[in-house]
XYZ file of N, CA and C in Angstrom:
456
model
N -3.988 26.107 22.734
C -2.560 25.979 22.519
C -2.122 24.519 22.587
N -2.428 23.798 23.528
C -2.088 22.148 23.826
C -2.548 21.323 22.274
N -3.776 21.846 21.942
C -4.419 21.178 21.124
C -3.510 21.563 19.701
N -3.067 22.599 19.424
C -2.056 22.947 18.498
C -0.903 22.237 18.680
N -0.081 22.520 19.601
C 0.883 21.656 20.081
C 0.889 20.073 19.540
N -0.198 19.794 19.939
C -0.577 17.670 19.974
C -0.604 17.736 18.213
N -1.482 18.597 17.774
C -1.392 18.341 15.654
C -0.450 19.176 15.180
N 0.400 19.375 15.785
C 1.521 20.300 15.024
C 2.869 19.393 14.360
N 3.122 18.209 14.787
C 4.337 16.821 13.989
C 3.017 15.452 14.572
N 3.593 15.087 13.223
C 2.233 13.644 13.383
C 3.513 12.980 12.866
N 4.922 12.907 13.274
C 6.152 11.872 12.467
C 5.893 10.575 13.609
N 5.289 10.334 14.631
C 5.122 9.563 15.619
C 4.249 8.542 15.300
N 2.730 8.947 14.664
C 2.096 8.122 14.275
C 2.183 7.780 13.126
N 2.880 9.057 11.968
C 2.608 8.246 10.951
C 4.140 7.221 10.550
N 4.884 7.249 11.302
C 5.602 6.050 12.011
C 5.137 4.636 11.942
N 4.571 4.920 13.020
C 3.146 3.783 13.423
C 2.456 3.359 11.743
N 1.799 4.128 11.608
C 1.059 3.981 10.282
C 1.927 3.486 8.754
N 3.366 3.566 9.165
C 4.327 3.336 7.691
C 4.471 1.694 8.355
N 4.619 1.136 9.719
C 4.969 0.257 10.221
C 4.205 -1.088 9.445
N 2.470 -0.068 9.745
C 1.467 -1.056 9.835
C 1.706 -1.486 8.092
N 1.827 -0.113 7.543
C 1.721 -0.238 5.603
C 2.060 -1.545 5.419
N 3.617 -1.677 5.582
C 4.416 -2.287 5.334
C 4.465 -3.963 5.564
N 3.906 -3.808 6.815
C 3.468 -5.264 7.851
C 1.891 -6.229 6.447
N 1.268 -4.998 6.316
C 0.218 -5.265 5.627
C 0.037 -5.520 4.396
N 0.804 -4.768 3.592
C 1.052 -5.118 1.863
C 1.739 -6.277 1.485
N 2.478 -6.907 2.619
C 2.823 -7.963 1.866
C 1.734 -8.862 1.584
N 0.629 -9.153 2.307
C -0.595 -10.241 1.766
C -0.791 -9.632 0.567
N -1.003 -8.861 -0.076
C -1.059 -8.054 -1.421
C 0.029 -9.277 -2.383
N 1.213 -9.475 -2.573
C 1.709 -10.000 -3.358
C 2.139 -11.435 -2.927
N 1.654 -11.831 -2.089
C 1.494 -13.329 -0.907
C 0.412 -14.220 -2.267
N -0.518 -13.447 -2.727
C -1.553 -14.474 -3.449
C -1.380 -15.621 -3.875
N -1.630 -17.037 -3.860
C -1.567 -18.005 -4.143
C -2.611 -18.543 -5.745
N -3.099 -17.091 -5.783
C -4.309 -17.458 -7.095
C -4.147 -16.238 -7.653
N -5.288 -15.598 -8.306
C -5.535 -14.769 -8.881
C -6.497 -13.615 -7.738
N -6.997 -14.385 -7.025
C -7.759 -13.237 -6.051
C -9.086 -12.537 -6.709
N -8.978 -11.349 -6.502
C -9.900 -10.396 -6.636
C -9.684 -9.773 -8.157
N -8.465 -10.045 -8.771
C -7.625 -9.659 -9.659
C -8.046 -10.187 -11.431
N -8.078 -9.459 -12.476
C -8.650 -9.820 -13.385
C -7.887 -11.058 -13.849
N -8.370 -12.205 -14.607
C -7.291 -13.216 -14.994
C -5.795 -12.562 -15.688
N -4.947 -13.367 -15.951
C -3.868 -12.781 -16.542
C -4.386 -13.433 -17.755
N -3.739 -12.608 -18.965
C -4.316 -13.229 -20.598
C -3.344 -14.459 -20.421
N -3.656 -15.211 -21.156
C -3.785 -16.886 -21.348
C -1.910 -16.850 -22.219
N -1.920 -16.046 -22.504
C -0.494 -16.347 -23.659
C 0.834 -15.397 -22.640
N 0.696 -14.380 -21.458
C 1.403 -14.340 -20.901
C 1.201 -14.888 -20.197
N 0.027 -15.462 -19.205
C 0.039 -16.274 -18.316
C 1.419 -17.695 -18.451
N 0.971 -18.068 -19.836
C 1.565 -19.381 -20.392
C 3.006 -19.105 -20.411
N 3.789 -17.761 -20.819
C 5.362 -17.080 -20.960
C 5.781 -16.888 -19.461
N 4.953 -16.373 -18.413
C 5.186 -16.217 -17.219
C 5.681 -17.518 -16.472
N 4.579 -18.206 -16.685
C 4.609 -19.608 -15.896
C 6.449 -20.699 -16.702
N 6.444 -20.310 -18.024
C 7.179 -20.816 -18.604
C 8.984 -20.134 -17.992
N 8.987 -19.042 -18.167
C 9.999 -18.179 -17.715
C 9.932 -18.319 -15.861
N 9.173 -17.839 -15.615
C 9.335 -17.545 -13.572
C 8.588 -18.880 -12.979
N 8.315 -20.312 -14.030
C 7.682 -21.353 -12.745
C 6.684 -21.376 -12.119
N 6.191 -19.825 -12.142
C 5.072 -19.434 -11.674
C 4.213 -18.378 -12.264
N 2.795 -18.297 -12.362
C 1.676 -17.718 -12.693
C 0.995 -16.262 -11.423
N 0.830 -17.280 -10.383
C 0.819 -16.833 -9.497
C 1.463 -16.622 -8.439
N 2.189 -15.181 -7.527
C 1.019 -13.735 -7.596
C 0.770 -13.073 -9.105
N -0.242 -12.228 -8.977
C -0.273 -11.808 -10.376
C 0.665 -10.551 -10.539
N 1.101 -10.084 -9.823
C 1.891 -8.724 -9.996
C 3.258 -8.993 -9.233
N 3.807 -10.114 -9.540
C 5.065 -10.819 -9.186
C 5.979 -11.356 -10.198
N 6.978 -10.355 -11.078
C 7.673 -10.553 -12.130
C 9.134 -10.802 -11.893
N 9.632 -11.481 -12.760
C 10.990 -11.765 -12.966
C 11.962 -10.636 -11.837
N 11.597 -9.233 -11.523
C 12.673 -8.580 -10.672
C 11.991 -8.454 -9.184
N 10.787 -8.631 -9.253
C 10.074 -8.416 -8.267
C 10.036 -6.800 -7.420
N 10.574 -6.076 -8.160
C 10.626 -4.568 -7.978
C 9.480 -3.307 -7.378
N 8.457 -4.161 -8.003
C 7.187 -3.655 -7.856
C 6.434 -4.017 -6.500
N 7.029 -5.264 -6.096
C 6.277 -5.860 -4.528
C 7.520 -5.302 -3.661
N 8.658 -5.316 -3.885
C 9.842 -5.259 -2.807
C 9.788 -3.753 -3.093
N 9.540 -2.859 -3.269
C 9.711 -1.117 -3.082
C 8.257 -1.102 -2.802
N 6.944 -1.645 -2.314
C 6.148 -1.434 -1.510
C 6.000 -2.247 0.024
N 7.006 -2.684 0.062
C 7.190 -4.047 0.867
C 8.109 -3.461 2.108
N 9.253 -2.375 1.724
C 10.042 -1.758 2.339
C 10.891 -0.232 2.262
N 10.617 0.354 2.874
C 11.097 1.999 2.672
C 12.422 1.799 2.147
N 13.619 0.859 2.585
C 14.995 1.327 1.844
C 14.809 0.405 0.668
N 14.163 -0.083 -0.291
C 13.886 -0.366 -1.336
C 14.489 1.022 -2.372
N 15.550 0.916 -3.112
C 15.877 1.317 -3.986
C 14.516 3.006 -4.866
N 13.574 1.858 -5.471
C 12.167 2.191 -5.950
C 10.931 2.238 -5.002
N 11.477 2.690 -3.656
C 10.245 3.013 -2.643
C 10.159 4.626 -2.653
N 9.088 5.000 -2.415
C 8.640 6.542 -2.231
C 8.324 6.202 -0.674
N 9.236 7.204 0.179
C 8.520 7.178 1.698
C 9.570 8.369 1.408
N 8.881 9.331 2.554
C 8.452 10.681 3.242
C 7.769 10.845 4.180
N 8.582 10.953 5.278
C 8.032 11.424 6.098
C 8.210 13.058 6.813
N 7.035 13.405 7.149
C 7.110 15.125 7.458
C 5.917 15.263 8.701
N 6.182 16.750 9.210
C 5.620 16.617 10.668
C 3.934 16.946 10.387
N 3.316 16.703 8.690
C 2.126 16.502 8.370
C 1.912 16.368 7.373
N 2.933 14.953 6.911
C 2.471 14.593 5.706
C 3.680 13.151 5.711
N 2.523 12.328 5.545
C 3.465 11.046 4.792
C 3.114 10.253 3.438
N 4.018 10.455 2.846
C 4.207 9.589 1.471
C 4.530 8.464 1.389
N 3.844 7.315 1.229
C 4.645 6.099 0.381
C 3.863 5.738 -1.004
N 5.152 4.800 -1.350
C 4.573 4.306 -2.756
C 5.460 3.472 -3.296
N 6.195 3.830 -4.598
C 6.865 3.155 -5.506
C 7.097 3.843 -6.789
N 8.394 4.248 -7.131
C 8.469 5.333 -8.676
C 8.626 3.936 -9.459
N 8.522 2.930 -9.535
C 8.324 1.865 -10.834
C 7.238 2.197 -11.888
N 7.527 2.788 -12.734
C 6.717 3.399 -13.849
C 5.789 2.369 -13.931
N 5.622 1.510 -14.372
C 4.467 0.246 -15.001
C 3.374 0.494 -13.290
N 3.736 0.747 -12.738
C 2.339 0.877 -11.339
C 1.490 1.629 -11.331
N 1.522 2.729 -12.314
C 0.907 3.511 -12.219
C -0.432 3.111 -12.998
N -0.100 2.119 -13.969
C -1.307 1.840 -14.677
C -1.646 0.469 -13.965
N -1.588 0.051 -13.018
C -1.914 -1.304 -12.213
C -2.458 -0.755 -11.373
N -2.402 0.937 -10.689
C -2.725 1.804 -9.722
C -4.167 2.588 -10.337
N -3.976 2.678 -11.371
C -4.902 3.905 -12.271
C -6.201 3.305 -12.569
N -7.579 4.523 -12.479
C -8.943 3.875 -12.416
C -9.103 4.144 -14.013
N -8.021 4.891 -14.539
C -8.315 5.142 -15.583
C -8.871 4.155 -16.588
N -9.673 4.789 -17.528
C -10.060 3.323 -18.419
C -9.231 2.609 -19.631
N -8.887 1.625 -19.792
C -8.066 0.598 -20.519
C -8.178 0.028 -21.580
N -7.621 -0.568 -22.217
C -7.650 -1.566 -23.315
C -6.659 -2.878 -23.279
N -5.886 -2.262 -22.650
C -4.979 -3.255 -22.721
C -4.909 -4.036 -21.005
N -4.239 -3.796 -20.309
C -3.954 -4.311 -19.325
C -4.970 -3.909 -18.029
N -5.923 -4.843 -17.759
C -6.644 -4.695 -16.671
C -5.969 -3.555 -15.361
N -6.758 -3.343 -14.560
C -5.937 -2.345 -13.007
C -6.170 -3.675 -12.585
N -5.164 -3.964 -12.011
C -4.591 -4.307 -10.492
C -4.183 -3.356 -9.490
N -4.912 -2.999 -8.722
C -4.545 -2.253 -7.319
C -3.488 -3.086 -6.637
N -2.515 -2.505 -5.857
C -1.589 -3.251 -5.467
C -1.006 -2.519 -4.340
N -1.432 -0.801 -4.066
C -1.790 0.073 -2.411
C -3.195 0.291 -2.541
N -3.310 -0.169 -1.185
C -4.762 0.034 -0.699
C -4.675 0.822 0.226
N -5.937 1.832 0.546
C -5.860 2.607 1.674
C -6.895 1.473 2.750
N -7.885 1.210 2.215
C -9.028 0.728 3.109
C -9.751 -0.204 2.741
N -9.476 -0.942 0.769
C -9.866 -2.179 0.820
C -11.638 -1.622 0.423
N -11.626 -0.889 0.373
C -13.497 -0.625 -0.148
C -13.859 -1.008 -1.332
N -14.933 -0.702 -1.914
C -15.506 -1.459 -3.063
C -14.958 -0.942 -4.327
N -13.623 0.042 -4.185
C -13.121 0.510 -5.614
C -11.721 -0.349 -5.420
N -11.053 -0.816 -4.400
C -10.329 -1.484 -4.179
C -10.328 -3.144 -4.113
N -11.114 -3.707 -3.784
C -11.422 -5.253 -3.107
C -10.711 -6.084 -2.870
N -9.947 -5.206 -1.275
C -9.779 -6.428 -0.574
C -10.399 -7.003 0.271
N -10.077 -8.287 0.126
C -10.574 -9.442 1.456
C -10.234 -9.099 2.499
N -8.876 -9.178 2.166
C -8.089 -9.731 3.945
C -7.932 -8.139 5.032
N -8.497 -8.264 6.167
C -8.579 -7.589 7.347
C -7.246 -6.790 7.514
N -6.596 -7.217 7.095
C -5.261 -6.613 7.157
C -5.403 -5.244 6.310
N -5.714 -5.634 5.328
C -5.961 -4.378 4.086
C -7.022 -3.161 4.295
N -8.483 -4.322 4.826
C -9.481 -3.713 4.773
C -9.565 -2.635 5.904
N -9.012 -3.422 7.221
C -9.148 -2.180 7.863
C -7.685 -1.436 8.282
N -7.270 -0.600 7.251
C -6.129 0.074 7.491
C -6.499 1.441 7.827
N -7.435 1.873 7.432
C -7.830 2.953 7.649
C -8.731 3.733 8.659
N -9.285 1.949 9.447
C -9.750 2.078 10.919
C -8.199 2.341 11.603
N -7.679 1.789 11.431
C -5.951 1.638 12.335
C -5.789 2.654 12.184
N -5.560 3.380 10.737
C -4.414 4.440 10.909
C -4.947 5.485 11.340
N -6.719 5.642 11.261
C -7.433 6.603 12.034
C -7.361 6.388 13.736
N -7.049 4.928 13.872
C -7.502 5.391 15.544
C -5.651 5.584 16.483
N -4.784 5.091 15.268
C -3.478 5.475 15.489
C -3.152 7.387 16.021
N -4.082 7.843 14.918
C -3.875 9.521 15.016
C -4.732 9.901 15.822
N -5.561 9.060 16.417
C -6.629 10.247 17.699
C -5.989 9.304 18.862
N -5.386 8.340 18.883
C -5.015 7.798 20.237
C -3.930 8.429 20.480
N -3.215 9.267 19.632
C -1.468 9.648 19.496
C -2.072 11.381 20.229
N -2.962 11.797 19.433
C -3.878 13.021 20.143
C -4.463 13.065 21.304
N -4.845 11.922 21.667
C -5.624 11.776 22.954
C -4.094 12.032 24.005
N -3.295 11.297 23.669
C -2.027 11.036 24.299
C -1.581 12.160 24.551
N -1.332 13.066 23.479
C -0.607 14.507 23.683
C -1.510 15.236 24.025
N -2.626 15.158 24.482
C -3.031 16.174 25.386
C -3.250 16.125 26.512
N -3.039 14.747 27.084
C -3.005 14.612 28.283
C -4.589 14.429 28.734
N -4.877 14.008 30.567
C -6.049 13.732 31.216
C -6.427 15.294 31.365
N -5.801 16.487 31.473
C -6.625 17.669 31.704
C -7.073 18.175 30.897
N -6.786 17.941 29.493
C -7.722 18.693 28.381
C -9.303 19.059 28.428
């Protein structure tokens, strides 16, 4: 029964876990280069830099819509949900889905831009990214350990 009790609302950790998202994705659009990230083609690169001053981040456009609704839950274009076993985030900005998608291309390289854990279908560097999924795992058994107390 205790043990039901402790996994029956996880809105506590995954709290915790929307905190960390959030704290963490910004190195995601922080890039000072290109990163891990395929080059940008040479003729928007050249319109980008010409229009926004800047080239780099690579997934940093004129509204910036796409980094600021993963950046923060009251973002207009943020997806967050939270439920007592299940949390959602994201971003309804249509164009992410193909910057998100493993699907195969012709036109516009994937850029990943949510990471769960930074592994080799993802590649991130930075510790922040990579281990999110050590965190948000030891977030939910320390939050369990917690609710069941020393007599379990």
């Amino acid at each position: 029964e205790r043990l039901e009790r402790a996994t029956n609302d996880f809105r506590i950790p995954f709290n915790l876990i929307s905190l960390d998202f959030y704290r963490s994705q910004k190195q995601v659009f922080d890039l000072k280069s290109r990163g891990l990230y395929a080059p940008l083609n040479a003729k928007y690169a050249d319109r980008k830099k010409a229009t926004l001053g800047f080239d780099y981040p690579v997934l940093v456009g004129k509204t910036e819509n796409l980094s600021k609704s993963t950046l923060s839950k009251s973002h207009p274009n943020s997806i967050y949900s939270l439920g007592k076993k299940s949390l959602e985030i994201g971003t309804n900005i249509e164009y992410g889905k193909y910057h998100q998608s493993s699907r195969p291309r012709t036109k516009i390289p994937q850029r990943k831009f949510i990471f769960i854990d930074g592994g080799p279908f993802e590649k991130a560097k930075s510790s922040r990214i990579a281990g999110r999924r050590e965190r948000w795992l030891n977030i939910i058994n320390d939050y369990i350990v917690k609710s069941l107390g020393d007599s379990f």
